[in-house]
Amino acid sequence: MSDSVQSEALRKSVYRGRFAPSPTGPLHFGSLVAAVGSYLDARANGGEWLLRIEDVDEPRTVPGAAEEILRTLAAFGFEWDGEVLVQSRRLDLYHAALVRLQLDGEVYPCACSRREIADSSSRVSVDGGLAYPGTCRAGLGEGRAARSWRMRVPDHALGFEDRVQGAQRQNLAHEVGDFILLRADGQYAYQLAVVLDDALQGVNSVVRGADLLDSTPRQIWLQQRLGVPTPVYAHLPVATNAAGEKLSKQTQAAAVNPLRGSAVLADALQFLGHPVPLALRAVPLAEFWRWAISAWTIGKVPAVRGKFPGG
Ligand code: GLU
């Protein structure tokens, strides 16, 4: 391809990014960092930025949290494109994809309980749990009933180039095992919902927290088996508290306060390797965003996790 043809093609492919919070509590500094990073990367590339509420895990969903997250994002001056997509309203789509994977023989029913896996697996998975040893892969044993559905994974290394974390490789068979798409409690797994929605929404650039880096090979494998494109990935450093734990609802991370406006956004940007001039910590939000979009350079974002400035 000649240079001019290539740049024409690049100009035509619109960058489409997204922020996809799980409504398990209010927006805290860690999730704000992912919002700021994905927003700035989209806007600095002249792209679109979509919002998706990932409430597919019903037991973890906190009533009212989605609305509160949207209110907080709006109060910080984020402007999203199009309608907010809500996963709990899209269960039919996840069901249809699972049926297709069943017909293609990509998934199989599994009867194993957590206890049985603990008793039969000796391999630690990338999630810190145990890699599934493949007990039900060749069929359910006599008198055993299906509890969940698992995706078959390959025994070879799957690689991708992350824009922040660099070259990544993972052997799914060794490091994860066949993973769940439909859980024993009837809930669709995050891995399935995120892959389908990114594909159906035409998301071609994913910028999110590095806590999801280890999930990416599972998502790429699903994309390949479903025949949908793989987005470009950038995994941002994860904010931790003083004890070195990831900020989350479980570690009781405090909600960010939009009344502190640009000062909080400046902390997030600083955390992402972009020092913010002192004067900009007190400017109106529109002015802050104008500066931040022009300053954004993904190459400056550090790969390693860092401490939350207030923690
Ligand atoms: N819903 C996920 C979370 O809040 C993020 C999913 C993603 O960005 O792929 O951790």
PDB file of C-alpha atoms and ligand atoms in Angstrom:
ATOM      1  CA  MET A   1       0.000   0.000   0.000  1.00  0.00           C
ATOM      2  CA  SER A   2       1.400   3.422  -0.867  1.00  0.00           C
ATOM      3  CA  ASP A   3       1.771   5.961   1.941  1.00  0.00           C
ATOM      4  CA  SER A   4      -0.995   8.186   0.646  1.00  0.00           C
ATOM      5  CA  VAL A   5      -3.453   5.287   0.314  1.00  0.00           C
ATOM      6  CA  GLN A   6      -2.558   4.127   3.821  1.00  0.00           C
ATOM      7  CA  SER A   7      -3.046   7.540   5.404  1.00  0.00           C
ATOM      8  CA  GLU A   8      -6.362   7.893   3.571  1.00  0.00           C
ATOM      9  CA  ALA A   9      -7.454   4.547   5.076  1.00  0.00           C
ATOM     10  CA  LEU A  10      -6.353   5.706   8.536  1.00  0.00           C
ATOM     11  CA  ARG A  11      -8.247   8.955   8.206  1.00  0.00           C
ATOM     12  CA  LYS A  12     -11.396   7.033   7.356  1.00  0.00           C
ATOM     13  CA  SER A  13     -11.234   4.562  10.243  1.00  0.00           C
ATOM     14  CA  VAL A  14     -12.789   6.503  13.077  1.00  0.00           C
ATOM     15  CA  TYR A  15     -11.346   5.783  16.496  1.00  0.00           C
ATOM     16  CA  ARG A  16     -14.070   4.449  18.774  1.00  0.00           C
ATOM     17  CA  GLY A  17     -13.311   4.030  22.445  1.00  0.00           C
ATOM     18  CA  ARG A  18     -15.417   3.483  25.543  1.00  0.00           C
ATOM     19  CA  PHE A  19     -15.613   3.543  29.323  1.00  0.00           C
ATOM     20  CA  ALA A  20     -17.443   0.573  30.819  1.00  0.00           C
ATOM     21  CA  PRO A  21     -17.891   0.881  34.591  1.00  0.00           C
ATOM     22  CA  SER A  22     -19.530  -1.825  36.698  1.00  0.00           C
ATOM     23  CA  PRO A  23     -22.135  -0.205  38.972  1.00  0.00           C
ATOM     24  CA  THR A  24     -20.875  -1.809  42.162  1.00  0.00           C
ATOM     25  CA  GLY A  25     -20.481   1.521  43.976  1.00  0.00           C
ATOM     26  CA  PRO A  26     -19.674   5.189  43.366  1.00  0.00           C
ATOM     27  CA  LEU A  27     -16.893   6.327  41.031  1.00  0.00           C
ATOM     28  CA  HIS A  28     -13.594   6.231  42.952  1.00  0.00           C
ATOM     29  CA  PHE A  29     -10.165   7.501  41.973  1.00  0.00           C
ATOM     30  CA  GLY A  30      -9.219   4.192  40.276  1.00  0.00           C
ATOM     31  CA  SER A  31     -12.243   4.217  38.001  1.00  0.00           C
ATOM     32  CA  LEU A  32     -11.829   7.947  37.349  1.00  0.00           C
ATOM     33  CA  VAL A  33      -8.302   7.220  36.056  1.00  0.00           C
ATOM     34  CA  ALA A  34      -9.737   4.739  33.519  1.00  0.00           C
ATOM     35  CA  ALA A  35     -12.426   7.245  32.526  1.00  0.00           C
ATOM     36  CA  VAL A  36      -9.883  10.069  32.070  1.00  0.00           C
ATOM     37  CA  GLY A  37      -7.394   7.893  30.148  1.00  0.00           C
ATOM     38  CA  SER A  38      -9.972   6.419  27.776  1.00  0.00           C
ATOM     39  CA  TYR A  39     -11.642   9.808  27.232  1.00  0.00           C
ATOM     40  CA  LEU A  40      -8.443  11.700  26.496  1.00  0.00           C
ATOM     41  CA  ASP A  41      -7.092   9.003  24.204  1.00  0.00           C
ATOM     42  CA  ALA A  42     -10.340   9.016  22.202  1.00  0.00           C
ATOM     43  CA  ARG A  43     -10.592  12.803  21.974  1.00  0.00           C
ATOM     44  CA  ALA A  44      -6.894  13.340  21.241  1.00  0.00           C
ATOM     45  CA  ASN A  45      -7.314  10.926  18.305  1.00  0.00           C
ATOM     46  CA  GLY A  46     -10.423  12.726  17.046  1.00  0.00           C
ATOM     47  CA  GLY A  47     -12.465   9.708  18.101  1.00  0.00           C
ATOM     48  CA  GLU A  48     -15.764   8.832  19.705  1.00  0.00           C
ATOM     49  CA  TRP A  49     -16.148   7.839  23.346  1.00  0.00           C
ATOM     50  CA  LEU A  50     -19.027   5.586  24.350  1.00  0.00           C
ATOM     51  CA  LEU A  51     -20.356   4.752  27.785  1.00  0.00           C
ATOM     52  CA  ARG A  52     -21.534   1.322  28.829  1.00  0.00           C
ATOM     53  CA  ILE A  53     -22.910   0.206  32.183  1.00  0.00           C
ATOM     54  CA  GLU A  54     -21.631  -3.312  32.888  1.00  0.00           C
ATOM     55  CA  ASP A  55     -24.315  -4.589  35.219  1.00  0.00           C
ATOM     56  CA  VAL A  56     -24.364  -8.137  33.879  1.00  0.00           C
ATOM     57  CA  ASP A  57     -23.241  -9.455  37.273  1.00  0.00           C
ATOM     58  CA  GLU A  58     -26.544  -8.921  39.058  1.00  0.00           C
ATOM     59  CA  PRO A  59     -25.488  -9.963  42.583  1.00  0.00           C
ATOM     60  CA  ARG A  60     -22.693  -7.336  42.536  1.00  0.00           C
ATOM     61  CA  THR A  61     -24.842  -4.529  41.144  1.00  0.00           C
ATOM     62  CA  VAL A  62     -25.749  -1.826  43.653  1.00  0.00           C
ATOM     63  CA  PRO A  63     -29.132  -0.143  43.025  1.00  0.00           C
ATOM     64  CA  GLY A  64     -28.670   3.508  42.067  1.00  0.00           C
ATOM     65  CA  ALA A  65     -24.909   3.191  41.483  1.00  0.00           C
ATOM     66  CA  ALA A  66     -25.191   3.432  37.672  1.00  0.00           C
ATOM     67  CA  GLU A  67     -27.139   6.695  37.890  1.00  0.00           C
ATOM     68  CA  GLU A  68     -24.675   8.058  40.413  1.00  0.00           C
ATOM     69  CA  ILE A  69     -21.712   7.197  38.157  1.00  0.00           C
ATOM     70  CA  LEU A  70     -23.361   8.939  35.193  1.00  0.00           C
ATOM     71  CA  ARG A  71     -24.138  12.018  37.299  1.00  0.00           C
ATOM     72  CA  THR A  72     -20.545  12.150  38.531  1.00  0.00           C
ATOM     73  CA  LEU A  73     -19.093  11.807  35.019  1.00  0.00           C
ATOM     74  CA  ALA A  74     -21.372  14.584  33.754  1.00  0.00           C
ATOM     75  CA  ALA A  75     -20.397  16.804  36.707  1.00  0.00           C
ATOM     76  CA  PHE A  76     -16.720  16.355  35.773  1.00  0.00           C
ATOM     77  CA  GLY A  77     -17.536  17.552  32.254  1.00  0.00           C
ATOM     78  CA  PHE A  78     -17.159  14.247  30.382  1.00  0.00           C
ATOM     79  CA  GLU A  79     -19.181  14.286  27.142  1.00  0.00           C
ATOM     80  CA  TRP A  80     -20.090  10.876  25.755  1.00  0.00           C
ATOM     81  CA  ASP A  81     -21.334   9.987  22.305  1.00  0.00           C
ATOM     82  CA  GLY A  82     -24.740   8.412  21.762  1.00  0.00           C
ATOM     83  CA  GLU A  83     -26.937   6.515  24.186  1.00  0.00           C
ATOM     84  CA  VAL A  84     -25.556   4.847  27.296  1.00  0.00           C
ATOM     85  CA  LEU A  85     -25.686   1.092  26.736  1.00  0.00           C
ATOM     86  CA  VAL A  86     -26.859  -1.057  29.658  1.00  0.00           C
ATOM     87  CA  GLN A  87     -25.798  -4.715  29.644  1.00  0.00           C
ATOM     88  CA  SER A  88     -28.706  -6.050  31.711  1.00  0.00           C
ATOM     89  CA  ARG A  89     -31.010  -5.071  28.832  1.00  0.00           C
ATOM     90  CA  ARG A  90     -29.013  -7.127  26.343  1.00  0.00           C
ATOM     91  CA  LEU A  91     -29.241 -10.626  27.803  1.00  0.00           C
ATOM     92  CA  ASP A  92     -30.901 -11.939  24.591  1.00  0.00           C
ATOM     93  CA  LEU A  93     -27.779 -11.065  22.637  1.00  0.00           C
ATOM     94  CA  TYR A  94     -25.516 -12.896  25.062  1.00  0.00           C
ATOM     95  CA  HIS A  95     -27.858 -15.870  24.944  1.00  0.00           C
ATOM     96  CA  ALA A  96     -27.797 -15.947  21.118  1.00  0.00           C
ATOM     97  CA  ALA A  97     -23.982 -15.857  21.089  1.00  0.00           C
ATOM     98  CA  LEU A  98     -23.783 -18.682  23.606  1.00  0.00           C
ATOM     99  CA  VAL A  99     -26.164 -20.804  21.494  1.00  0.00           C
ATOM    100  CA  ARG A 100     -23.953 -20.198  18.491  1.00  0.00           C
ATOM    101  CA  LEU A 101     -20.863 -21.252  20.419  1.00  0.00           C
ATOM    102  CA  GLN A 102     -22.758 -24.357  21.593  1.00  0.00           C
ATOM    103  CA  LEU A 103     -23.639 -25.263  17.990  1.00  0.00           C
ATOM    104  CA  ASP A 104     -20.023 -24.731  16.948  1.00  0.00           C
ATOM    105  CA  GLY A 105     -18.792 -26.994  19.766  1.00  0.00           C
ATOM    106  CA  GLU A 106     -16.704 -24.182  21.275  1.00  0.00           C
ATOM    107  CA  VAL A 107     -18.308 -24.523  24.708  1.00  0.00           C
ATOM    108  CA  TYR A 108     -19.333 -27.455  26.882  1.00  0.00           C
ATOM    109  CA  PRO A 109     -21.447 -27.969  29.997  1.00  0.00           C
ATOM    110  CA  CYS A 110     -19.551 -28.347  33.250  1.00  0.00           C
ATOM    111  CA  ALA A 111     -20.770 -30.005  36.448  1.00  0.00           C
ATOM    112  CA  CYS A 112     -17.850 -29.072  38.694  1.00  0.00           C
ATOM    113  CA  SER A 113     -18.369 -27.135  41.907  1.00  0.00           C
ATOM    114  CA  ARG A 114     -15.744 -24.782  43.280  1.00  0.00           C
ATOM    115  CA  ARG A 115     -14.873 -27.403  45.896  1.00  0.00           C
ATOM    116  CA  GLU A 116     -14.332 -30.110  43.248  1.00  0.00           C
ATOM    117  CA  ILE A 117     -12.059 -27.818  41.253  1.00  0.00           C
ATOM    118  CA  ALA A 118     -10.088 -27.010  44.397  1.00  0.00           C
ATOM    119  CA  ASP A 119      -9.663 -30.741  45.029  1.00  0.00           C
ATOM    120  CA  SER A 120      -8.626 -31.587  41.464  1.00  0.00           C
ATOM    121  CA  SER A 121      -6.541 -28.636  40.233  1.00  0.00           C
ATOM    122  CA  SER A 122      -2.965 -27.960  41.178  1.00  0.00           C
ATOM    123  CA  ARG A 123      -2.360 -25.066  38.843  1.00  0.00           C
ATOM    124  CA  VAL A 124      -2.749 -21.467  39.991  1.00  0.00           C
ATOM    125  CA  SER A 125      -4.500 -19.304  37.408  1.00  0.00           C
ATOM    126  CA  VAL A 126      -3.624 -15.721  36.427  1.00  0.00           C
ATOM    127  CA  ASP A 127      -6.627 -14.583  38.496  1.00  0.00           C
ATOM    128  CA  GLY A 128      -5.055 -16.006  41.634  1.00  0.00           C
ATOM    129  CA  GLY A 129      -7.651 -18.816  41.688  1.00  0.00           C
ATOM    130  CA  LEU A 130      -7.124 -22.269  40.229  1.00  0.00           C
ATOM    131  CA  ALA A 131      -6.863 -23.103  36.537  1.00  0.00           C
ATOM    132  CA  TYR A 132      -9.721 -25.362  35.462  1.00  0.00           C
ATOM    133  CA  PRO A 133      -8.247 -28.840  34.913  1.00  0.00           C
ATOM    134  CA  GLY A 134     -10.694 -29.781  32.123  1.00  0.00           C
ATOM    135  CA  THR A 135     -12.647 -32.412  34.087  1.00  0.00           C
ATOM    136  CA  CYS A 136     -15.869 -32.092  32.015  1.00  0.00           C
ATOM    137  CA  ARG A 137     -14.178 -31.386  28.677  1.00  0.00           C
ATOM    138  CA  ALA A 138     -14.886 -34.849  27.265  1.00  0.00           C
ATOM    139  CA  GLY A 139     -18.448 -34.972  28.600  1.00  0.00           C
ATOM    140  CA  LEU A 140     -20.337 -35.033  31.889  1.00  0.00           C
ATOM    141  CA  GLY A 141     -19.755 -38.032  34.100  1.00  0.00           C
ATOM    142  CA  GLU A 142     -22.571 -40.493  34.911  1.00  0.00           C
ATOM    143  CA  GLY A 143     -25.396 -38.789  36.845  1.00  0.00           C
ATOM    144  CA  ARG A 144     -23.698 -35.375  36.794  1.00  0.00           C
ATOM    145  CA  ALA A 145     -25.798 -32.308  35.939  1.00  0.00           C
ATOM    146  CA  ALA A 146     -24.558 -29.216  34.075  1.00  0.00           C
ATOM    147  CA  ARG A 147     -24.000 -26.183  36.291  1.00  0.00           C
ATOM    148  CA  SER A 148     -22.150 -23.827  33.962  1.00  0.00           C
ATOM    149  CA  TRP A 149     -20.875 -23.553  30.372  1.00  0.00           C
ATOM    150  CA  ARG A 150     -17.175 -23.299  29.624  1.00  0.00           C
ATOM    151  CA  MET A 151     -15.227 -22.092  26.589  1.00  0.00           C
ATOM    152  CA  ARG A 152     -12.548 -24.454  25.273  1.00  0.00           C
ATOM    153  CA  VAL A 153      -9.131 -22.780  25.166  1.00  0.00           C
ATOM    154  CA  PRO A 154      -6.082 -23.593  23.048  1.00  0.00           C
ATOM    155  CA  ASP A 155      -2.772 -24.907  24.333  1.00  0.00           C
ATOM    156  CA  HIS A 156      -0.580 -22.356  22.597  1.00  0.00           C
ATOM    157  CA  ALA A 157       0.630 -18.874  23.425  1.00  0.00           C
ATOM    158  CA  LEU A 158      -1.660 -16.018  22.475  1.00  0.00           C
ATOM    159  CA  GLY A 159       0.074 -12.681  22.101  1.00  0.00           C
ATOM    160  CA  PHE A 160      -0.831  -9.050  21.643  1.00  0.00           C
ATOM    161  CA  GLU A 161       0.924  -5.706  21.742  1.00  0.00           C
ATOM    162  CA  ASP A 162      -0.379  -3.425  24.481  1.00  0.00           C
ATOM    163  CA  ARG A 163       0.152   0.307  23.883  1.00  0.00           C
ATOM    164  CA  VAL A 164       1.189   0.869  27.513  1.00  0.00           C
ATOM    165  CA  GLN A 165       2.272  -2.524  28.855  1.00  0.00           C
ATOM    166  CA  GLY A 166       4.158  -3.691  25.738  1.00  0.00           C
ATOM    167  CA  ALA A 167       4.260  -7.229  24.322  1.00  0.00           C
ATOM    168  CA  GLN A 168       2.058  -9.742  26.150  1.00  0.00           C
ATOM    169  CA  ARG A 169       1.821 -13.516  25.880  1.00  0.00           C
ATOM    170  CA  GLN A 170      -0.375 -16.033  27.643  1.00  0.00           C
ATOM    171  CA  ASN A 171      -1.027 -19.741  27.248  1.00  0.00           C
ATOM    172  CA  LEU A 172      -4.708 -20.012  28.119  1.00  0.00           C
ATOM    173  CA  ALA A 173      -4.633 -23.776  28.710  1.00  0.00           C
ATOM    174  CA  HIS A 174      -1.823 -23.456  31.272  1.00  0.00           C
ATOM    175  CA  GLU A 175      -2.619 -20.112  32.854  1.00  0.00           C
ATOM    176  CA  VAL A 176      -6.437 -20.039  32.909  1.00  0.00           C
ATOM    177  CA  GLY A 177      -8.032 -23.260  31.679  1.00  0.00           C
ATOM    178  CA  ASP A 178     -11.402 -23.510  29.944  1.00  0.00           C
ATOM    179  CA  PHE A 179     -13.278 -20.499  31.294  1.00  0.00           C
ATOM    180  CA  ILE A 180     -16.913 -19.897  32.209  1.00  0.00           C
ATOM    181  CA  LEU A 181     -19.297 -18.040  29.895  1.00  0.00           C
ATOM    182  CA  LEU A 182     -22.529 -18.904  31.697  1.00  0.00           C
ATOM    183  CA  ARG A 183     -22.242 -19.213  35.455  1.00  0.00           C
ATOM    184  CA  ALA A 184     -23.909 -21.737  37.743  1.00  0.00           C
ATOM    185  CA  ASP A 185     -26.150 -18.923  39.074  1.00  0.00           C
ATOM    186  CA  GLY A 186     -27.442 -18.235  35.534  1.00  0.00           C
ATOM    187  CA  GLN A 187     -25.420 -15.022  35.020  1.00  0.00           C
ATOM    188  CA  TYR A 188     -23.458 -14.414  31.825  1.00  0.00           C
ATOM    189  CA  ALA A 189     -19.769 -13.924  32.466  1.00  0.00           C
ATOM    190  CA  TYR A 190     -18.127 -10.525  32.020  1.00  0.00           C
ATOM    191  CA  GLN A 191     -15.781 -12.029  29.387  1.00  0.00           C
ATOM    192  CA  LEU A 192     -18.658 -12.878  27.049  1.00  0.00           C
ATOM    193  CA  ALA A 193     -20.615  -9.638  27.538  1.00  0.00           C
ATOM    194  CA  VAL A 194     -17.578  -7.375  27.111  1.00  0.00           C
ATOM    195  CA  VAL A 195     -16.449  -9.064  23.876  1.00  0.00           C
ATOM    196  CA  LEU A 196     -19.917  -8.970  22.316  1.00  0.00           C
ATOM    197  CA  ASP A 197     -20.606  -5.376  23.273  1.00  0.00           C
ATOM    198  CA  ASP A 198     -17.219  -4.086  22.150  1.00  0.00           C
ATOM    199  CA  ALA A 199     -17.816  -5.821  18.796  1.00  0.00           C
ATOM    200  CA  LEU A 200     -21.463  -4.775  18.405  1.00  0.00           C
ATOM    201  CA  GLN A 201     -20.672  -1.174  19.332  1.00  0.00           C
ATOM    202  CA  GLY A 202     -17.773  -1.080  16.871  1.00  0.00           C
ATOM    203  CA  VAL A 203     -15.240  -0.302  19.615  1.00  0.00           C
ATOM    204  CA  ASN A 204     -11.782  -0.513  18.031  1.00  0.00           C
ATOM    205  CA  SER A 205      -9.684   0.925  20.869  1.00  0.00           C
ATOM    206  CA  VAL A 206      -9.903  -0.238  24.471  1.00  0.00           C
ATOM    207  CA  VAL A 207      -8.221   1.821  27.201  1.00  0.00           C
ATOM    208  CA  ARG A 208      -8.829   0.438  30.715  1.00  0.00           C
ATOM    209  CA  GLY A 209      -7.141  -0.563  33.960  1.00  0.00           C
ATOM    210  CA  ALA A 210      -4.286  -3.068  34.000  1.00  0.00           C
ATOM    211  CA  ASP A 211      -6.295  -5.243  36.411  1.00  0.00           C
ATOM    212  CA  LEU A 212      -7.913  -6.504  33.178  1.00  0.00           C
ATOM    213  CA  LEU A 213      -4.632  -7.208  31.358  1.00  0.00           C
ATOM    214  CA  ASP A 214      -4.798 -10.907  32.241  1.00  0.00           C
ATOM    215  CA  SER A 215      -8.365 -11.146  30.884  1.00  0.00           C
ATOM    216  CA  THR A 216      -7.386  -9.830  27.463  1.00  0.00           C
ATOM    217  CA  PRO A 217      -6.107 -13.125  25.952  1.00  0.00           C
ATOM    218  CA  ARG A 218      -9.453 -14.748  26.919  1.00  0.00           C
ATOM    219  CA  GLN A 219     -11.257 -11.915  25.164  1.00  0.00           C
ATOM    220  CA  ILE A 220      -9.034 -12.158  22.069  1.00  0.00           C
ATOM    221  CA  TRP A 221      -9.670 -15.903  21.915  1.00  0.00           C
ATOM    222  CA  LEU A 222     -13.437 -15.315  22.103  1.00  0.00           C
ATOM    223  CA  GLN A 223     -13.185 -12.661  19.377  1.00  0.00           C
ATOM    224  CA  GLN A 224     -11.348 -15.117  17.156  1.00  0.00           C
ATOM    225  CA  ARG A 225     -13.914 -17.886  17.677  1.00  0.00           C
ATOM    226  CA  LEU A 226     -16.832 -15.478  17.164  1.00  0.00           C
ATOM    227  CA  GLY A 227     -15.192 -14.033  14.056  1.00  0.00           C
ATOM    228  CA  VAL A 228     -15.189 -10.409  15.268  1.00  0.00           C
ATOM    229  CA  PRO A 229     -12.266  -7.935  15.099  1.00  0.00           C
ATOM    230  CA  THR A 230      -9.800  -7.513  17.970  1.00  0.00           C
ATOM    231  CA  PRO A 231      -9.516  -3.907  19.193  1.00  0.00           C
ATOM    232  CA  VAL A 232      -6.221  -2.227  19.990  1.00  0.00           C
ATOM    233  CA  TYR A 233      -5.569  -2.382  23.757  1.00  0.00           C
ATOM    234  CA  ALA A 234      -3.947   0.001  26.245  1.00  0.00           C
ATOM    235  CA  HIS A 235      -3.905  -0.996  29.918  1.00  0.00           C
ATOM    236  CA  LEU A 236      -3.395   1.864  32.365  1.00  0.00           C
ATOM    237  CA  PRO A 237      -1.591   1.579  35.699  1.00  0.00           C
ATOM    238  CA  VAL A 238      -3.837   0.611  38.588  1.00  0.00           C
ATOM    239  CA  ALA A 239      -4.223   2.980  41.530  1.00  0.00           C
ATOM    240  CA  THR A 240      -3.572   1.440  44.920  1.00  0.00           C
ATOM    241  CA  ASN A 241      -4.141   2.585  48.496  1.00  0.00           C
ATOM    242  CA  ALA A 242      -1.425   2.993  51.128  1.00  0.00           C
ATOM    243  CA  ALA A 243      -1.559  -0.778  51.804  1.00  0.00           C
ATOM    244  CA  GLY A 244      -0.805  -1.483  48.132  1.00  0.00           C
ATOM    245  CA  GLU A 245      -4.325  -2.790  47.438  1.00  0.00           C
ATOM    246  CA  LYS A 246      -6.213  -1.889  44.265  1.00  0.00           C
ATOM    247  CA  LEU A 247      -8.771   0.841  44.916  1.00  0.00           C
ATOM    248  CA  SER A 248     -12.174  -0.798  44.732  1.00  0.00           C
ATOM    249  CA  LYS A 249     -15.426  -1.153  46.556  1.00  0.00           C
ATOM    250  CA  GLN A 250     -13.910  -4.093  48.468  1.00  0.00           C
ATOM    251  CA  THR A 251     -11.068  -1.898  49.763  1.00  0.00           C
ATOM    252  CA  GLN A 252     -13.571   0.853  50.597  1.00  0.00           C
ATOM    253  CA  ALA A 253     -12.181   3.396  48.137  1.00  0.00           C
ATOM    254  CA  ALA A 254     -13.715   6.831  48.674  1.00  0.00           C
ATOM    255  CA  ALA A 255     -16.003   8.375  46.053  1.00  0.00           C
ATOM    256  CA  VAL A 256     -14.418  11.159  43.984  1.00  0.00           C
ATOM    257  CA  ASN A 257     -15.930  14.576  44.596  1.00  0.00           C
ATOM    258  CA  PRO A 258     -16.867  16.531  41.445  1.00  0.00           C
ATOM    259  CA  LEU A 259     -17.052  19.727  43.487  1.00  0.00           C
ATOM    260  CA  ARG A 260     -13.251  19.636  43.462  1.00  0.00           C
ATOM    261  CA  GLY A 261     -13.454  19.672  39.624  1.00  0.00           C
ATOM    262  CA  SER A 262     -10.189  20.280  37.805  1.00  0.00           C
ATOM    263  CA  ALA A 263      -8.068  19.513  40.876  1.00  0.00           C
ATOM    264  CA  VAL A 264      -9.276  15.881  40.938  1.00  0.00           C
ATOM    265  CA  LEU A 265      -8.910  15.532  37.158  1.00  0.00           C
ATOM    266  CA  ALA A 266      -5.394  16.933  37.495  1.00  0.00           C
ATOM    267  CA  ASP A 267      -4.571  14.234  40.082  1.00  0.00           C
ATOM    268  CA  ALA A 268      -5.808  11.566  37.645  1.00  0.00           C
ATOM    269  CA  LEU A 269      -3.767  13.016  34.791  1.00  0.00           C
ATOM    270  CA  GLN A 270      -0.704  13.328  36.995  1.00  0.00           C
ATOM    271  CA  PHE A 271      -1.157   9.678  37.955  1.00  0.00           C
ATOM    272  CA  LEU A 272      -1.117   8.893  34.216  1.00  0.00           C
ATOM    273  CA  GLY A 273       2.307  10.496  33.788  1.00  0.00           C
ATOM    274  CA  HIS A 274       1.160  13.964  32.702  1.00  0.00           C
ATOM    275  CA  PRO A 275       2.287  16.652  35.158  1.00  0.00           C
ATOM    276  CA  VAL A 276      -0.327  19.401  35.308  1.00  0.00           C
ATOM    277  CA  PRO A 277       0.719  23.062  35.743  1.00  0.00           C
ATOM    278  CA  LEU A 278      -0.501  24.344  39.113  1.00  0.00           C
ATOM    279  CA  ALA A 279      -2.599  27.095  37.534  1.00  0.00           C
ATOM    280  CA  LEU A 280      -4.713  24.499  35.732  1.00  0.00           C
ATOM    281  CA  ARG A 281      -5.917  22.916  38.966  1.00  0.00           C
ATOM    282  CA  ALA A 282      -8.349  25.777  39.501  1.00  0.00           C
ATOM    283  CA  VAL A 283      -9.587  26.535  35.980  1.00  0.00           C
ATOM    284  CA  PRO A 284     -13.125  25.836  34.696  1.00  0.00           C
ATOM    285  CA  LEU A 285     -13.627  22.261  33.491  1.00  0.00           C
ATOM    286  CA  ALA A 286     -13.916  23.173  29.779  1.00  0.00           C
ATOM    287  CA  GLU A 287     -10.548  24.900  29.916  1.00  0.00           C
ATOM    288  CA  PHE A 288      -8.982  21.972  31.774  1.00  0.00           C
ATOM    289  CA  TRP A 289     -10.231  19.471  29.180  1.00  0.00           C
ATOM    290  CA  ARG A 290      -8.991  21.629  26.279  1.00  0.00           C
ATOM    291  CA  TRP A 291      -5.522  21.627  27.772  1.00  0.00           C
ATOM    292  CA  ALA A 292      -5.613  17.918  28.700  1.00  0.00           C
ATOM    293  CA  ILE A 293      -6.703  16.782  25.210  1.00  0.00           C
ATOM    294  CA  SER A 294      -3.849  18.697  23.601  1.00  0.00           C
ATOM    295  CA  ALA A 295      -1.335  17.466  26.214  1.00  0.00           C
ATOM    296  CA  TRP A 296      -2.308  13.770  26.035  1.00  0.00           C
ATOM    297  CA  THR A 297       0.499  11.449  24.880  1.00  0.00           C
ATOM    298  CA  ILE A 298      -0.050   7.778  25.611  1.00  0.00           C
ATOM    299  CA  GLY A 299       3.709   7.177  25.508  1.00  0.00           C
ATOM    300  CA  LYS A 300       4.041   9.139  28.769  1.00  0.00           C
ATOM    301  CA  VAL A 301       1.745   6.794  30.709  1.00  0.00           C
ATOM    302  CA  PRO A 302       3.755   4.618  33.106  1.00  0.00           C
ATOM    303  CA  ALA A 303       3.149   0.867  32.976  1.00  0.00           C
ATOM    304  CA  VAL A 304       3.518   0.201  36.664  1.00  0.00           C
ATOM    305  CA  ARG A 305       0.909   0.587  39.309  1.00  0.00           C
ATOM    306  CA  GLY A 306       1.173   3.614  41.537  1.00  0.00           C
ATOM    307  CA  LYS A 307      -0.130   4.959  44.764  1.00  0.00           C
ATOM    308  CA  PHE A 308      -3.298   7.033  44.794  1.00  0.00           C
ATOM    309  CA  PRO A 309      -2.162  10.604  45.568  1.00  0.00           C
ATOM    310  CA  GLY A 310      -4.556  10.881  48.498  1.00  0.00           C
ATOM    311  CA  GLY A 311      -4.052   7.345  49.803  1.00  0.00           C
TER     312      GLY A 311
HETATM  313  N1  GLU B   1     -16.678  -3.317  33.869  1.00  0.00           N
HETATM  314  C1  GLU B   1     -15.272  -3.494  34.099  1.00  0.00           C
HETATM  315  C2  GLU B   1     -14.880  -2.836  35.404  1.00  0.00           C
HETATM  316  O1  GLU B   1     -15.556  -1.917  35.857  1.00  0.00           O
HETATM  317  C3  GLU B   1     -14.418  -2.887  33.006  1.00  0.00           C
HETATM  318  C4  GLU B   1     -14.504  -3.666  31.773  1.00  0.00           C
HETATM  319  C5  GLU B   1     -13.600  -3.198  30.657  1.00  0.00           C
HETATM  320  O2  GLU B   1     -13.209  -2.024  30.623  1.00  0.00           O
HETATM  321  O3  GLU B   1     -13.358  -4.011  29.795  1.00  0.00           O
HETATM  322  O4  GLU B   1     -13.889  -3.229  35.987  1.00  0.00           O
END
